[in-house]
PDB file of C-alpha atoms in Angstrom:
ATOM      1  CA  THR A   1     -27.350 -19.437  -3.208  1.00  0.00           C
ATOM      2  CA  LEU A   2     -24.017 -20.537  -1.637  1.00  0.00           C
ATOM      3  CA  MET A   3     -21.778 -22.729  -2.938  1.00  0.00           C
ATOM      4  CA  GLN A   4     -21.120 -26.222  -1.425  1.00  0.00           C
ATOM      5  CA  PRO A   5     -17.121 -27.407  -0.132  1.00  0.00           C
ATOM      6  CA  ALA A   6     -14.147 -27.691  -3.098  1.00  0.00           C
ATOM      7  CA  THR A   7     -14.673 -30.410  -5.804  1.00  0.00           C
ATOM      8  CA  ARG A   8     -11.977 -32.733  -6.536  1.00  0.00           C
ATOM      9  CA  ASN A   9     -10.837 -31.063  -9.127  1.00  0.00           C
ATOM     10  CA  GLU A  10     -10.592 -28.202  -7.266  1.00  0.00           C
ATOM     11  CA  ARG A  11      -8.778 -30.017  -3.975  1.00  0.00           C
ATOM     12  CA  MET A  12      -5.862 -30.950  -7.219  1.00  0.00           C
ATOM     13  CA  LYS A  13      -5.663 -27.361  -7.808  1.00  0.00           C
ATOM     14  CA  LYS A  14      -5.034 -26.188  -4.377  1.00  0.00           C
ATOM     15  CA  ASN A  15      -1.454 -25.415  -4.284  1.00  0.00           C
ATOM     16  CA  GLU A  16      -1.587 -22.723  -7.235  1.00  0.00           C
ATOM     17  CA  PRO A  17      -0.180 -19.502  -6.233  1.00  0.00           C
ATOM     18  CA  ILE A  18      -2.518 -16.684  -4.841  1.00  0.00           C
ATOM     19  CA  ASP A  19      -1.758 -14.518  -6.995  1.00  0.00           C
ATOM     20  CA  LYS A  20      -3.231 -16.692 -10.332  1.00  0.00           C
ATOM     21  CA  ILE A  21      -5.998 -17.317  -7.651  1.00  0.00           C
ATOM     22  CA  LEU A  22      -7.165 -13.346  -7.740  1.00  0.00           C
ATOM     23  CA  THR A  23      -6.349 -11.806 -11.017  1.00  0.00           C
ATOM     24  CA  ARG A  24      -8.298 -13.515 -13.173  1.00  0.00           C
ATOM     25  CA  ASP A  25     -10.487 -12.198 -15.899  1.00  0.00           C
ATOM     26  CA  VAL A  26     -12.771 -13.920 -14.975  1.00  0.00           C
ATOM     27  CA  GLU A  27     -15.154 -13.264 -11.580  1.00  0.00           C
ATOM     28  CA  THR A  28     -15.601 -16.820  -9.591  1.00  0.00           C
ATOM     29  CA  VAL A  29     -12.128 -18.727  -9.938  1.00  0.00           C
ATOM     30  CA  HIS A  30     -11.871 -21.804  -9.262  1.00  0.00           C
ATOM     31  CA  THR A  31     -11.874 -21.547  -5.360  1.00  0.00           C
ATOM     32  CA  GLY A  32     -15.657 -21.085  -6.015  1.00  0.00           C
ATOM     33  CA  MET A  33     -15.692 -17.755  -4.907  1.00  0.00           C
ATOM     34  CA  SER A  34     -16.602 -14.598  -6.668  1.00  0.00           C
ATOM     35  CA  VAL A  35     -13.331 -12.544  -5.016  1.00  0.00           C
ATOM     36  CA  SER A  36     -13.843  -9.225  -6.390  1.00  0.00           C
ATOM     37  CA  ASP A  37     -16.926  -8.110  -3.863  1.00  0.00           C
ATOM     38  CA  VAL A  38     -14.082  -9.491  -1.361  1.00  0.00           C
ATOM     39  CA  ARG A  39     -12.178  -6.812  -2.220  1.00  0.00           C
ATOM     40  CA  LYS A  40     -14.417  -4.445  -1.716  1.00  0.00           C
ATOM     41  CA  LEU A  41     -15.623  -5.315   1.906  1.00  0.00           C
ATOM     42  CA  PHE A  42     -12.044  -5.394   2.853  1.00  0.00           C
ATOM     43  CA  ALA A  43     -10.795  -2.278   1.198  1.00  0.00           C
ATOM     44  CA  GLU A  44     -14.243  -0.944   3.458  1.00  0.00           C
ATOM     45  CA  LYS A  45     -14.284  -2.244   5.971  1.00  0.00           C
ATOM     46  CA  GLY A  46     -11.075  -3.795   7.311  1.00  0.00           C
ATOM     47  CA  PHE A  47      -9.781  -6.853   8.678  1.00  0.00           C
ATOM     48  CA  ARG A  48     -12.491  -6.036  11.929  1.00  0.00           C
ATOM     49  CA  ASP A  49     -14.958  -5.297  10.839  1.00  0.00           C
ATOM     50  CA  ALA A  50     -15.737  -7.246   7.641  1.00  0.00           C
ATOM     51  CA  THR A  51     -16.962 -10.462   9.247  1.00  0.00           C
ATOM     52  CA  ILE A  52     -16.924 -14.001   8.267  1.00  0.00           C
ATOM     53  CA  ARG A  53     -21.223 -14.146   7.167  1.00  0.00           C
ATOM     54  CA  GLU A  54     -20.453 -10.906   5.246  1.00  0.00           C
ATOM     55  CA  ILE A  55     -17.845 -12.627   3.178  1.00  0.00           C
ATOM     56  CA  CYS A  56     -18.711 -15.905   3.352  1.00  0.00           C
ATOM     57  CA  LYS A  57     -22.335 -13.832   1.274  1.00  0.00           C
ATOM     58  CA  ALA A  58     -20.264 -11.664  -1.605  1.00  0.00           C
ATOM     59  CA  ALA A  59     -17.832 -14.474  -2.533  1.00  0.00           C
ATOM     60  CA  ASP A  60     -21.290 -16.433  -2.410  1.00  0.00           C
ATOM     61  CA  VAL A  61     -19.184 -19.377  -1.222  1.00  0.00           C
ATOM     62  CA  ASN A  62     -19.731 -21.284   2.417  1.00  0.00           C
ATOM     63  CA  LEU A  63     -17.839 -21.117   5.301  1.00  0.00           C
ATOM     64  CA  ALA A  64     -15.884 -24.415   4.537  1.00  0.00           C
ATOM     65  CA  SER A  65     -15.016 -23.128   1.616  1.00  0.00           C
ATOM     66  CA  VAL A  66     -13.403 -20.042   2.825  1.00  0.00           C
ATOM     67  CA  ASN A  67     -11.790 -22.310   5.698  1.00  0.00           C
ATOM     68  CA  TYR A  68     -11.188 -25.215   3.224  1.00  0.00           C
ATOM     69  CA  HIS A  69      -8.788 -22.407   0.849  1.00  0.00           C
ATOM     70  CA  PHE A  70      -7.949 -20.185   3.263  1.00  0.00           C
ATOM     71  CA  ARG A  71      -8.351 -21.424   6.576  1.00  0.00           C
ATOM     72  CA  ASP A  72     -10.033 -19.087   8.033  1.00  0.00           C
ATOM     73  CA  LYS A  73     -10.702 -15.164   7.586  1.00  0.00           C
ATOM     74  CA  ARG A  74      -7.743 -13.965   8.795  1.00  0.00           C
ATOM     75  CA  GLY A  75      -5.522 -16.112   5.933  1.00  0.00           C
ATOM     76  CA  LEU A  76      -8.335 -14.461   3.638  1.00  0.00           C
ATOM     77  CA  TYR A  77      -7.218 -11.749   4.510  1.00  0.00           C
ATOM     78  CA  HIS A  78      -3.799 -11.874   4.833  1.00  0.00           C
ATOM     79  CA  GLU A  79      -3.912 -12.962   1.235  1.00  0.00           C
ATOM     80  CA  THR A  80      -5.519 -10.039  -0.291  1.00  0.00           C
ATOM     81  CA  VAL A  81      -3.302  -7.902   1.447  1.00  0.00           C
ATOM     82  CA  LEU A  82       0.215  -9.024  -0.533  1.00  0.00           C
ATOM     83  CA  HIS A  83      -1.644  -9.448  -3.143  1.00  0.00           C
ATOM     84  CA  ALA A  84      -2.946  -5.869  -3.456  1.00  0.00           C
ATOM     85  CA  HIS A  85       0.336  -4.634  -2.820  1.00  0.00           C
ATOM     86  CA  GLN A  86       1.765  -6.597  -6.041  1.00  0.00           C
ATOM     87  CA  MET A  87      -0.574  -4.777  -7.920  1.00  0.00           C
ATOM     88  CA  GLN A  88       0.084  -1.737  -6.570  1.00  0.00           C
ATOM     89  CA  SER A  89       3.205  -1.655  -7.055  1.00  0.00           C
ATOM     90  CA  THR A  90       2.336  -2.590 -10.194  1.00  0.00           C
ATOM     91  CA  MET A  91      -0.185   0.582 -11.228  1.00  0.00           C
ATOM     92  CA  PHE A  92       2.660   2.865  -9.140  1.00  0.00           C
ATOM     93  CA  PRO A  93       6.166   2.016 -10.467  1.00  0.00           C
ATOM     94  CA  ILE A  94       9.527   3.383  -9.806  1.00  0.00           C
ATOM     95  CA  ASP A  95      11.237   3.056 -11.831  1.00  0.00           C
ATOM     96  CA  PHE A  96      14.591   6.105 -12.645  1.00  0.00           C
ATOM     97  CA  LYS A  97      15.950   7.580 -15.733  1.00  0.00           C
ATOM     98  CA  SER A  98      19.847   5.927 -16.463  1.00  0.00           C
ATOM     99  CA  GLY A  99      22.183   8.225 -14.824  1.00  0.00           C
ATOM    100  CA  ALA A 100      19.554  10.474 -13.119  1.00  0.00           C
ATOM    101  CA  PRO A 101      21.372  12.738 -10.385  1.00  0.00           C
ATOM    102  CA  PRO A 102      19.712  12.158  -7.170  1.00  0.00           C
ATOM    103  CA  ALA A 103      17.591  15.449  -6.840  1.00  0.00           C
ATOM    104  CA  GLU A 104      15.698  13.980  -9.414  1.00  0.00           C
ATOM    105  CA  LYS A 105      15.410  10.517  -8.006  1.00  0.00           C
ATOM    106  CA  LEU A 106      14.012  12.056  -4.647  1.00  0.00           C
ATOM    107  CA  GLU A 107      11.300  14.439  -6.597  1.00  0.00           C
ATOM    108  CA  GLN A 108      10.232  10.976  -7.977  1.00  0.00           C
ATOM    109  CA  PHE A 109       9.852   8.690  -5.246  1.00  0.00           C
ATOM    110  CA  VAL A 110       7.670  11.529  -3.665  1.00  0.00           C
ATOM    111  CA  PHE A 111       5.453  12.177  -6.390  1.00  0.00           C
ATOM    112  CA  GLN A 112       5.169   8.314  -6.120  1.00  0.00           C
ATOM    113  CA  ILE A 113       3.995   8.699  -3.150  1.00  0.00           C
ATOM    114  CA  VAL A 114       1.685  11.177  -2.817  1.00  0.00           C
ATOM    115  CA  HIS A 115       0.624   9.558  -5.852  1.00  0.00           C
ATOM    116  CA  SER A 116      -0.042   6.191  -4.740  1.00  0.00           C
ATOM    117  CA  MET A 117      -2.096   7.637  -1.468  1.00  0.00           C
ATOM    118  CA  ALA A 118      -4.177  10.426  -2.996  1.00  0.00           C
ATOM    119  CA  VAL A 119      -7.145   8.044  -3.369  1.00  0.00           C
ATOM    120  CA  ASN A 120     -11.229   8.866  -1.782  1.00  0.00           C
ATOM    121  CA  GLN A 121     -13.160   5.592  -0.745  1.00  0.00           C
ATOM    122  CA  THR A 122     -14.418   5.892  -4.259  1.00  0.00           C
ATOM    123  CA  GLY A 123     -10.306   4.683  -5.957  1.00  0.00           C
ATOM    124  CA  PRO A 124      -9.092   1.619  -6.535  1.00  0.00           C
ATOM    125  CA  TRP A 125      -9.227  -1.202  -3.478  1.00  0.00           C
ATOM    126  CA  GLN A 126      -5.708  -1.749  -3.754  1.00  0.00           C
ATOM    127  CA  VAL A 127      -5.281   1.352  -2.149  1.00  0.00           C
ATOM    128  CA  ARG A 128      -7.666   1.516   0.213  1.00  0.00           C
ATOM    129  CA  LEU A 129      -7.546  -1.648   1.158  1.00  0.00           C
ATOM    130  CA  LEU A 130      -3.478  -0.937   2.179  1.00  0.00           C
ATOM    131  CA  MET A 131      -3.912   2.505   3.294  1.00  0.00           C
ATOM    132  CA  ASN A 132      -6.711   0.613   6.026  1.00  0.00           C
ATOM    133  CA  GLU A 133      -4.147  -1.857   7.052  1.00  0.00           C
ATOM    134  CA  ILE A 134      -1.536   0.853   7.276  1.00  0.00           C
ATOM    135  CA  GLN A 135      -3.961   2.769  10.100  1.00  0.00           C
ATOM    136  CA  ASN A 136      -5.102   0.090  11.762  1.00  0.00           C
ATOM    137  CA  PRO A 137      -2.104  -2.654  10.846  1.00  0.00           C
ATOM    138  CA  THR A 138      -2.855  -6.330  11.961  1.00  0.00           C
ATOM    139  CA  ASN A 139      -0.030  -9.368  11.563  1.00  0.00           C
ATOM    140  CA  THR A 140       0.125  -8.980   7.297  1.00  0.00           C
ATOM    141  CA  CYS A 141       1.359  -5.741   8.049  1.00  0.00           C
ATOM    142  CA  ARG A 142       4.122  -6.447   9.980  1.00  0.00           C
ATOM    143  CA  GLN A 143       5.130  -9.452   6.610  1.00  0.00           C
ATOM    144  CA  LEU A 144       4.508  -6.168   5.089  1.00  0.00           C
ATOM    145  CA  ALA A 145       6.812  -3.630   6.021  1.00  0.00           C
ATOM    146  CA  ARG A 146       9.614  -6.364   6.425  1.00  0.00           C
ATOM    147  CA  ASP A 147       8.957  -7.783   3.180  1.00  0.00           C
ATOM    148  CA  HIS A 148       8.423  -5.129   0.713  1.00  0.00           C
ATOM    149  CA  PHE A 149       8.560  -1.875   3.265  1.00  0.00           C
ATOM    150  CA  ARG A 150      12.036  -1.476   4.700  1.00  0.00           C
ATOM    151  CA  PRO A 151      13.671  -2.360   1.142  1.00  0.00           C
ATOM    152  CA  PHE A 152      11.679   0.350  -0.457  1.00  0.00           C
ATOM    153  CA  VAL A 153      12.164   2.585   2.194  1.00  0.00           C
ATOM    154  CA  GLU A 154      16.220   0.978   2.314  1.00  0.00           C
ATOM    155  CA  ALA A 155      15.977   3.033  -1.497  1.00  0.00           C
ATOM    156  CA  LEU A 156      14.959   5.735  -0.100  1.00  0.00           C
ATOM    157  CA  MET A 157      18.327   5.749   1.779  1.00  0.00           C
ATOM    158  CA  ARG A 158      20.697   5.615  -0.451  1.00  0.00           C
ATOM    159  CA  ILE A 159      18.585   9.067  -2.044  1.00  0.00           C
ATOM    160  CA  VAL A 160      19.636  10.965   1.187  1.00  0.00           C
ATOM    161  CA  GLU A 161      22.728   9.332   0.779  1.00  0.00           C
ATOM    162  CA  GLU A 162      24.076  10.400  -2.216  1.00  0.00           C
ATOM    163  CA  ILE A 163      22.262  13.910  -1.335  1.00  0.00           C
ATOM    164  CA  ALA A 164      24.071  14.024   1.561  1.00  0.00           C
ATOM    165  CA  GLN A 165      28.044  13.485  -0.261  1.00  0.00           C
ATOM    166  CA  VAL A 166      29.320  12.646   3.076  1.00  0.00           C
ATOM    167  CA  LYS A 167      28.996   8.811   4.765  1.00  0.00           C
ATOM    168  CA  LEU A 168      25.677   9.355   7.139  1.00  0.00           C
ATOM    169  CA  SER A 169      25.596   7.018  10.133  1.00  0.00           C
ATOM    170  CA  ASN A 170      22.490   4.849  10.644  1.00  0.00           C
ATOM    171  CA  PHE A 171      20.497   6.417  12.546  1.00  0.00           C
ATOM    172  CA  GLU A 172      20.791  10.544  10.698  1.00  0.00           C
ATOM    173  CA  ARG A 173      20.163   8.294   6.704  1.00  0.00           C
ATOM    174  CA  THR A 174      16.862   6.588   8.399  1.00  0.00           C
ATOM    175  CA  THR A 175      16.153   9.800  10.197  1.00  0.00           C
ATOM    176  CA  LEU A 176      16.330  11.733   7.544  1.00  0.00           C
ATOM    177  CA  ALA A 177      14.519   8.951   5.100  1.00  0.00           C
ATOM    178  CA  MET A 178      11.756   8.971   7.334  1.00  0.00           C
ATOM    179  CA  SER A 179      11.259  12.629   7.780  1.00  0.00           C
ATOM    180  CA  VAL A 180      10.164  13.015   4.238  1.00  0.00           C
ATOM    181  CA  ILE A 181       7.698  10.072   4.506  1.00  0.00           C
ATOM    182  CA  GLY A 182       6.640  12.077   6.648  1.00  0.00           C
ATOM    183  CA  GLN A 183       5.477  14.995   5.075  1.00  0.00           C
ATOM    184  CA  CYS A 184       3.915  12.857   3.284  1.00  0.00           C
ATOM    185  CA  MET A 185       2.387  10.910   4.918  1.00  0.00           C
ATOM    186  CA  ILE A 186       0.531  13.673   6.942  1.00  0.00           C
ATOM    187  CA  TYR A 187      -1.615  14.984   3.976  1.00  0.00           C
ATOM    188  CA  ARG A 188      -3.864  11.089   4.008  1.00  0.00           C
ATOM    189  CA  PHE A 189      -3.242  10.540   7.792  1.00  0.00           C
ATOM    190  CA  ALA A 190      -4.287  14.095   9.137  1.00  0.00           C
ATOM    191  CA  PRO A 191      -6.523  16.332   6.508  1.00  0.00           C
ATOM    192  CA  GLU A 192      -8.926  16.664   9.359  1.00  0.00           C
ATOM    193  CA  ALA A 193      -5.865  17.994  11.600  1.00  0.00           C
ATOM    194  CA  ASN A 194      -4.687  20.205   8.437  1.00  0.00           C
ATOM    195  CA  ALA A 195      -7.866  21.657   7.939  1.00  0.00           C
ATOM    196  CA  MET A 196      -8.650  22.574  11.381  1.00  0.00           C
ATOM    197  CA  THR A 197      -5.170  24.701  12.265  1.00  0.00           C
ATOM    198  CA  LEU A 198      -4.728  25.574   9.051  1.00  0.00           C
ATOM    199  CA  GLN A 199      -7.069  27.216   5.896  1.00  0.00           C
ATOM    200  CA  SER A 200      -8.618  24.966   3.648  1.00  0.00           C
ATOM    201  CA  ASP A 201      -7.691  26.041   0.177  1.00  0.00           C
ATOM    202  CA  ALA A 202      -3.110  25.578   1.370  1.00  0.00           C
ATOM    203  CA  THR A 203      -3.194  22.657   2.098  1.00  0.00           C
ATOM    204  CA  VAL A 204      -4.040  19.176  -0.159  1.00  0.00           C
ATOM    205  CA  ASP A 205      -6.076  17.050   1.155  1.00  0.00           C
ATOM    206  CA  LEU A 206      -5.040  12.848  -0.555  1.00  0.00           C
ATOM    207  CA  GLN A 207      -8.153  11.952   0.467  1.00  0.00           C
ATOM    208  CA  ASN A 208      -9.938  14.097  -1.830  1.00  0.00           C
ATOM    209  CA  SER A 209     -10.338  13.294  -5.369  1.00  0.00           C
ATOM    210  CA  GLN A 210     -10.056  16.447  -6.692  1.00  0.00           C
ATOM    211  CA  THR A 211      -6.645  16.629  -6.357  1.00  0.00           C
ATOM    212  CA  THR A 212      -4.861  17.582  -8.971  1.00  0.00           C
ATOM    213  CA  LYS A 213      -2.736  15.466 -10.364  1.00  0.00           C
ATOM    214  CA  GLU A 214      -0.630  19.570 -10.729  1.00  0.00           C
ATOM    215  CA  GLU A 215      -1.154  19.364  -7.307  1.00  0.00           C
ATOM    216  CA  LEU A 216       0.104  16.586  -6.306  1.00  0.00           C
ATOM    217  CA  LYS A 217       3.647  17.465  -8.921  1.00  0.00           C
ATOM    218  CA  SER A 218       4.340  21.185  -6.886  1.00  0.00           C
ATOM    219  CA  MET A 219       3.236  19.101  -3.826  1.00  0.00           C
ATOM    220  CA  ALA A 220       6.113  16.912  -5.047  1.00  0.00           C
ATOM    221  CA  GLN A 221       8.289  19.066  -5.747  1.00  0.00           C
ATOM    222  CA  LEU A 222       8.309  21.346  -2.442  1.00  0.00           C
ATOM    223  CA  ILE A 223       8.008  18.719  -0.439  1.00  0.00           C
ATOM    224  CA  THR A 224      11.470  17.794  -2.591  1.00  0.00           C
ATOM    225  CA  SER A 225      13.137  20.901  -1.830  1.00  0.00           C
ATOM    226  CA  PHE A 226      12.972  21.417   1.898  1.00  0.00           C
ATOM    227  CA  SER A 227      13.977  17.769   2.703  1.00  0.00           C
ATOM    228  CA  ILE A 228      17.307  18.450   0.163  1.00  0.00           C
ATOM    229  CA  GLY A 229      18.435  21.965   2.117  1.00  0.00           C
ATOM    230  CA  GLY A 230      17.361  19.838   5.000  1.00  0.00           C
ATOM    231  CA  ILE A 231      19.217  17.101   4.038  1.00  0.00           C
ATOM    232  CA  LYS A 232      22.362  19.009   3.216  1.00  0.00           C
ATOM    233  CA  ALA A 233      22.336  21.331   6.793  1.00  0.00           C
ATOM    234  CA  ALA A 234      22.394  17.866   8.153  1.00  0.00           C
ATOM    235  CA  ALA A 235      25.262  16.538   6.091  1.00  0.00           C
ATOM    236  CA  LYS A 236      26.762  19.380   6.880  1.00  0.00           C
ATOM    237  CA  ARG A 237      26.806  18.964  10.467  1.00  0.00           C
ATOM    238  CA  CYS A 238      27.611  15.689  10.350  1.00  0.00           C
ATOM    239  CA  ASP A 239      31.009  17.014   8.220  1.00  0.00           C
ATOM    240  CA  GLY A 240      32.090  19.542  10.566  1.00  0.00           C
TER     241      GLY A 240
END
């Protein structure tokens, strides 16, 4: 049975931070919404294909309740994606050892990228939701890029410059950093193209649940070695 709009006590709590709303131990929160099924729905279908009727059914609320707490479907989706990113950052932290050499930091960085993307349709909802958002971006993705992804890339650019050991232009630093990320992303977003052009056992598919942690480590090592060679070659050309 769908619930009625928020009660007076719920209205008093409407300004509670979204992370507290979405991380309760119990499924039904003070909004009266069963958020677990809503998360899964967005992770499976994305923003465009998840209808408001499906959302209300999954949350066990009526439309008025969704609109009251989140204004509309877009508001609910926006908060869910931002929270998914916060949770994923906790699940896959990048914490460099003090004094770690640049090559080690780069390998750790690469491993965390491929590890966080190595999930199939039965994996954590946070990863599936974020991968869907990157493939089919909404305005929420633009905010993530500005507030979260950009600092992530800037950290990688600093590692690139440490490896280069020369002053790089912003274009050079950005291009080299994005080439590192691109080597990781292709295994997540182009598995079918890889399978068509390569032998099935010659590449790793990050959407395949059978991918092991050892395979991910080997992939990270190979991408890191290749990237370091390219960075050093580019640095030599810039220095010359």
